[in-house]
Coordinates of C-alpha atoms in Angstrom, one line a residue:
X1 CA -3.0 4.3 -33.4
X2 CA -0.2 4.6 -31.8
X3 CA 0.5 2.0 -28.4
X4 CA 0.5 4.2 -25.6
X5 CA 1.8 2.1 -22.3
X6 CA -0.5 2.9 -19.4
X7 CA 1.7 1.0 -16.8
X8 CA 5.3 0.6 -16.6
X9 CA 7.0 -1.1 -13.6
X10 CA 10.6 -0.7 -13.9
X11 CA 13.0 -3.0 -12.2
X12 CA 10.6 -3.1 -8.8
X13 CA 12.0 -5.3 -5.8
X14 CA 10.5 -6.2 -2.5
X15 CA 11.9 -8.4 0.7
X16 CA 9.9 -9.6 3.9
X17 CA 12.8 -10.1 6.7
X18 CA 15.2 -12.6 4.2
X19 CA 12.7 -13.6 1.2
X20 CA 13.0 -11.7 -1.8
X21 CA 9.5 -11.5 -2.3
X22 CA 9.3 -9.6 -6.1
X23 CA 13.1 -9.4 -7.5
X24 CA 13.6 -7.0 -10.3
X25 CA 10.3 -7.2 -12.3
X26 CA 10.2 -4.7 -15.0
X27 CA 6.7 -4.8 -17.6
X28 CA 4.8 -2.6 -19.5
X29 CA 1.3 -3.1 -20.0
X30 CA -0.5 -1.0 -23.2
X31 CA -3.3 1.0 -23.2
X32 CA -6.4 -0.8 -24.2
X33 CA -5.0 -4.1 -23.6
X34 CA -6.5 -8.0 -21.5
X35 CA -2.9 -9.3 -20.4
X36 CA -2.5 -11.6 -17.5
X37 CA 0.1 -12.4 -14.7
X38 CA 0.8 -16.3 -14.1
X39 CA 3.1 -18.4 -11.9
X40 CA 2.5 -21.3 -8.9
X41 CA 1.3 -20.3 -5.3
X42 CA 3.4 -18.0 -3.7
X43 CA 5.4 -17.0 -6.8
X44 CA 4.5 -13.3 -5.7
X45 CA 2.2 -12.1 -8.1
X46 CA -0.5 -10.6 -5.3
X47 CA 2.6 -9.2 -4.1
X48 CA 3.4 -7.3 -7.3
X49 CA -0.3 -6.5 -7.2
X50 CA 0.4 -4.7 -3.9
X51 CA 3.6 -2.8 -5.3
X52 CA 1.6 -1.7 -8.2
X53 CA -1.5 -0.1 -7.0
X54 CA 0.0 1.4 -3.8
X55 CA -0.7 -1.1 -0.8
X56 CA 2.8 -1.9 -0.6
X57 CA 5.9 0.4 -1.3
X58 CA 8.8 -1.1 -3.1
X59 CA 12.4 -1.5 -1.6
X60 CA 13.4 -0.4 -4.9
X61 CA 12.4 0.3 -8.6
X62 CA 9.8 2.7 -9.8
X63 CA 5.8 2.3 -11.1
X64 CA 4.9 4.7 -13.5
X65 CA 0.9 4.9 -14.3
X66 CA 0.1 6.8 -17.3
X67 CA 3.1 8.8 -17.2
X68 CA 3.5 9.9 -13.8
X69 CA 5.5 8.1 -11.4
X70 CA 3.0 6.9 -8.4
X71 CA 6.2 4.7 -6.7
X72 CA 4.4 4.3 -3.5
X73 CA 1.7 6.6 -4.0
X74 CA -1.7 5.4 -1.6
X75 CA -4.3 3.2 -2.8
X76 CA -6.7 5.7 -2.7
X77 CA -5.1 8.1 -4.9
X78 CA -4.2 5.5 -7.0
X79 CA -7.7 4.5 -7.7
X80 CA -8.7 8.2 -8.1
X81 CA -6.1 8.1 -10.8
X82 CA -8.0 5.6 -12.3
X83 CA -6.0 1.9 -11.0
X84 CA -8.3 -0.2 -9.3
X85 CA -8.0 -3.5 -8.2
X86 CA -9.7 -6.6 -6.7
X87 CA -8.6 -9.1 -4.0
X88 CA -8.5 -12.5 -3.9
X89 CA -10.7 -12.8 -0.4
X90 CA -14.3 -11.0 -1.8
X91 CA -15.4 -9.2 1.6
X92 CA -18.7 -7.4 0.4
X93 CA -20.7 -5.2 3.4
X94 CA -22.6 -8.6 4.4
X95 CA -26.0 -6.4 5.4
X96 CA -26.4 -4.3 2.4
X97 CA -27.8 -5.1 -0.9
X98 CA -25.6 -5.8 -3.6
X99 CA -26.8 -2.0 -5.3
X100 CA -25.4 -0.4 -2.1
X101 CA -22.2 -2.4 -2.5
X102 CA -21.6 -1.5 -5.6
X103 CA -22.5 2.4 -5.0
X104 CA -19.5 2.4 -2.7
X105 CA -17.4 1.8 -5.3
X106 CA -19.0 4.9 -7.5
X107 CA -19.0 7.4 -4.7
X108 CA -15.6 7.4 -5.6
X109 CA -16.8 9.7 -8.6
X110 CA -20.1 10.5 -7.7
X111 CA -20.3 12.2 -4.5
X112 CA -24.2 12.5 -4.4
X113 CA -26.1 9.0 -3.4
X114 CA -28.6 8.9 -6.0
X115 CA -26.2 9.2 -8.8
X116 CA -23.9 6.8 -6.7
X117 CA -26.6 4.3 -7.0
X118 CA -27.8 4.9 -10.3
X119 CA -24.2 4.1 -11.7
X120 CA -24.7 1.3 -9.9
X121 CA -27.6 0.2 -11.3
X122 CA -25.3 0.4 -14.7
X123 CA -22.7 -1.6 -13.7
X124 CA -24.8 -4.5 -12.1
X125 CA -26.4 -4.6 -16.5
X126 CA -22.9 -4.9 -17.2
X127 CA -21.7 -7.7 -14.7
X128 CA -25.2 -9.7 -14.6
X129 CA -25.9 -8.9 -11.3
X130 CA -29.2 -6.9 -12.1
X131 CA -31.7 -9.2 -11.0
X132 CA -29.7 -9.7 -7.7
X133 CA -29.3 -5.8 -7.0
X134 CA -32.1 -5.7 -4.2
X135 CA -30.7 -8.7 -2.5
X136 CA -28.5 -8.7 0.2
X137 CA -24.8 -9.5 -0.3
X138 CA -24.9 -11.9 2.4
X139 CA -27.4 -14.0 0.4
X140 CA -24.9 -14.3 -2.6
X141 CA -23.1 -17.5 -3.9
X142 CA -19.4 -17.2 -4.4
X143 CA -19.9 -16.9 -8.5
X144 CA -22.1 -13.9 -7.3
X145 CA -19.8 -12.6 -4.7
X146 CA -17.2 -12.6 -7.4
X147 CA -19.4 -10.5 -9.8
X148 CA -19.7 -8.3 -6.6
X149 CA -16.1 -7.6 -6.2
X150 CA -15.4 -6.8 -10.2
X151 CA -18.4 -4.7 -10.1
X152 CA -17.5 -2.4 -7.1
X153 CA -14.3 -2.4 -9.0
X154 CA -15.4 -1.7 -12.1
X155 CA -17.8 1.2 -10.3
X156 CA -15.0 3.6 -9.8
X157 CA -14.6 3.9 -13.5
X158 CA -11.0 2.8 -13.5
X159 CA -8.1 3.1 -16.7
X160 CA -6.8 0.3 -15.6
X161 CA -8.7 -2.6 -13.6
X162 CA -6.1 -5.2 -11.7
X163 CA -8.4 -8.7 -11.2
X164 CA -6.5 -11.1 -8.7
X165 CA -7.8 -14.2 -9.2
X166 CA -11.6 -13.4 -10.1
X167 CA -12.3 -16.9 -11.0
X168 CA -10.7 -18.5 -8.0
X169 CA -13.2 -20.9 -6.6
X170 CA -15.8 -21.0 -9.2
X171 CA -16.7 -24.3 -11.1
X172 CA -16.4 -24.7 -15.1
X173 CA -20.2 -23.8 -15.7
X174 CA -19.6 -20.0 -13.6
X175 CA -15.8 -19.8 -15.4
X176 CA -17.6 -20.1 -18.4
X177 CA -20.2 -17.4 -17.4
X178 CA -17.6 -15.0 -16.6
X179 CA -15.3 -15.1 -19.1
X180 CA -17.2 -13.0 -21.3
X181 CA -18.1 -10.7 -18.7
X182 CA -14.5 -10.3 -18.3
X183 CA -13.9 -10.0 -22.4
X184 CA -16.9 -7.2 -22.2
X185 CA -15.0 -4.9 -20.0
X186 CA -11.7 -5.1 -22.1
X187 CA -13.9 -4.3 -25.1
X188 CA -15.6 -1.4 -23.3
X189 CA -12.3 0.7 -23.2
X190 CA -10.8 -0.7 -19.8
X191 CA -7.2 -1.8 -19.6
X192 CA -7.2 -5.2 -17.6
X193 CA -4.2 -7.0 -16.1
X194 CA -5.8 -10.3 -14.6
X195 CA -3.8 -13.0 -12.9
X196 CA -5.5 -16.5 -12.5
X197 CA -4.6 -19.7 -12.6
X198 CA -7.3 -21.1 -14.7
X199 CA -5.6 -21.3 -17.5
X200 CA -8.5 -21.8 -20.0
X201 CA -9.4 -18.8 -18.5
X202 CA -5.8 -17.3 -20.1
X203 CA -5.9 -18.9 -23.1
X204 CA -9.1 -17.3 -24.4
X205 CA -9.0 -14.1 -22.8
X206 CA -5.2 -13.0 -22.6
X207 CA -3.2 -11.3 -25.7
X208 CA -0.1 -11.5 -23.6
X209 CA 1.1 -13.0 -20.7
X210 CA 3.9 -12.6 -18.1
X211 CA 5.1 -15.8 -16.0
X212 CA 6.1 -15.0 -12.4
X213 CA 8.2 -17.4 -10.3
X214 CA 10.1 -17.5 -6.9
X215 CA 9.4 -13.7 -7.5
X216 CA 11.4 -13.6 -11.0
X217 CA 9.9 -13.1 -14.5
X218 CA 10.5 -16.0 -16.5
X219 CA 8.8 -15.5 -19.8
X220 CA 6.5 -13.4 -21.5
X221 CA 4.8 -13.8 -24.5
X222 CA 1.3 -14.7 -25.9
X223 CA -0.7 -17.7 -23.7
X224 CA 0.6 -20.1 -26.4
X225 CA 4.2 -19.5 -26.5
X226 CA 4.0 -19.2 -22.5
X227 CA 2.5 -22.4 -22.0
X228 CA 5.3 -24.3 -24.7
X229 CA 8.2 -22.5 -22.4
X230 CA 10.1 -25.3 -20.6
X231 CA 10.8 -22.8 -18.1
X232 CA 7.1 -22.4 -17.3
X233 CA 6.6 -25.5 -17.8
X234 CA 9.4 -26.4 -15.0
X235 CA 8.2 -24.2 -12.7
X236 CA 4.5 -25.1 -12.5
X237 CA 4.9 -28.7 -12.4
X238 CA 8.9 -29.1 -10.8
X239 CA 11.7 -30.5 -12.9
X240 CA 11.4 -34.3 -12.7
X241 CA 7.4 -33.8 -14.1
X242 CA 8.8 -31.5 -16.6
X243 CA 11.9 -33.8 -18.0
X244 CA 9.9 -36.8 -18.2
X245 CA 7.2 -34.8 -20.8
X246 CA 10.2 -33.8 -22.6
X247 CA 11.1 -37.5 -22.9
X248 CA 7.9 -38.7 -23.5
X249 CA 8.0 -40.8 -20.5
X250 CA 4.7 -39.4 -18.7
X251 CA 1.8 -41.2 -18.8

């Protein structure tokens, strides 16, 4: 079959006041694809995040989403498209149950409540939130809160599902425990463009990965060639770090 790309950003550019936030990024991701988006803090990958699905508009450059340019196009419409995406900072509605949160995210194609909440039902199985989905989302732990965000996500049925940092404060037993949640939905016929920092994470899950810093793509490539770049290896841990593994001299 054929590789059909399902997003294409094309030479996108953003400033705030004098930064140059996200300068020139063009990338293609494929249609049934797990690729991921590295770089340090504040390299401006939530911002390209934002450019992408609609939250912000880009100062210039064009994204294209499965053939139609949506450059600027709301988030809403967006997701009704089929892009949805997480955030890094989960804010569930505290006083309802976990099903209710999750039928939210389906009444984006369901417009009657008891389908709403049967899809939910489905996408809790798929997440392992099922034995949680009478609870309230107040009573969740982060790993489950987490779960909670992908699932409300995942709940509109999306193309294309855009996870910003969806392991971000869980410890190596709940990383672990998502990963193949993660895998599942990429094998289930969802595109998925993740970016995260844990890199094990990456490295089992990714089939190609772009490297963002000070805004700039630096490399791309498969999580092994990536993590052998000396650029990407510069730009995570700063150039004295960097030359003294090249020379052997690091402890």
């Amino acid at each position: 079959m054929a590789e059909r790309a399902l997003l294409d950003l094309r030479g996108v550019s953003i400033a705030f006041g004098g930064l140059r936030a996200v300068q020139d990024v063009s990338l293609t991701v494929q249609a049934g694809t797990l690729t991921a988006l590295i770089g340090p803090n504040g390299a401006g990958k939530t911002t390209l995040f934002a450019l992408m699905s609609g939250f912000l508009v880009p100062d210039s450059g064009r994204v294209v989403f499965d053939g139609v340019d949506v450059t600027g196009r709301a988030p809403h419409l967006n997701a009704r498209a089929g892009m949805t995406r997480t955030f890094q900072i989960v804010q569930p509605f505290a006083a309802q149950t976990v099903r209710e949160n999750i039928a939210v995210g389906a009444h984006l194609r369901e417009p009657k409540r008891a389908a709403a909440l049967a899809a939910a039902e489905r996408v809790a199985q798929q997440v392992g939130l099922a034995p949680q989905l009478d609870k309230p989302a107040a009573d969740l732990t982060v790993a489950g809160r987490k779960r909670l965000e992908l699932a409300r996500a995942l709940a509109t049925r999306p193309k294309l599902l855009l996870l910003d940092e969806v392991l971000a404060g869980l410890n190596p037993q709940e990383i672990a425990e998502m990963i193949p949640v993660v895998r599942g939905i990429a094998q289930s016929g969802v595109t998925v463009l993740m970016i995260e920092h844990v890199m094990q994470a990456v490295m089992n899950l990714a089939e190609h990965v772009w490297v963002l810093a000070q805004g700039q793509l630096i490399a791309s490539g498969t999580p092994a060639q990536v993590t052998a770049d000396e650029r990407v290896i510069e730009a995570y841990l700063g150039h004295g770090t960097a030359a003294r593994l090249r020379g052997g001299q690091a402890s």
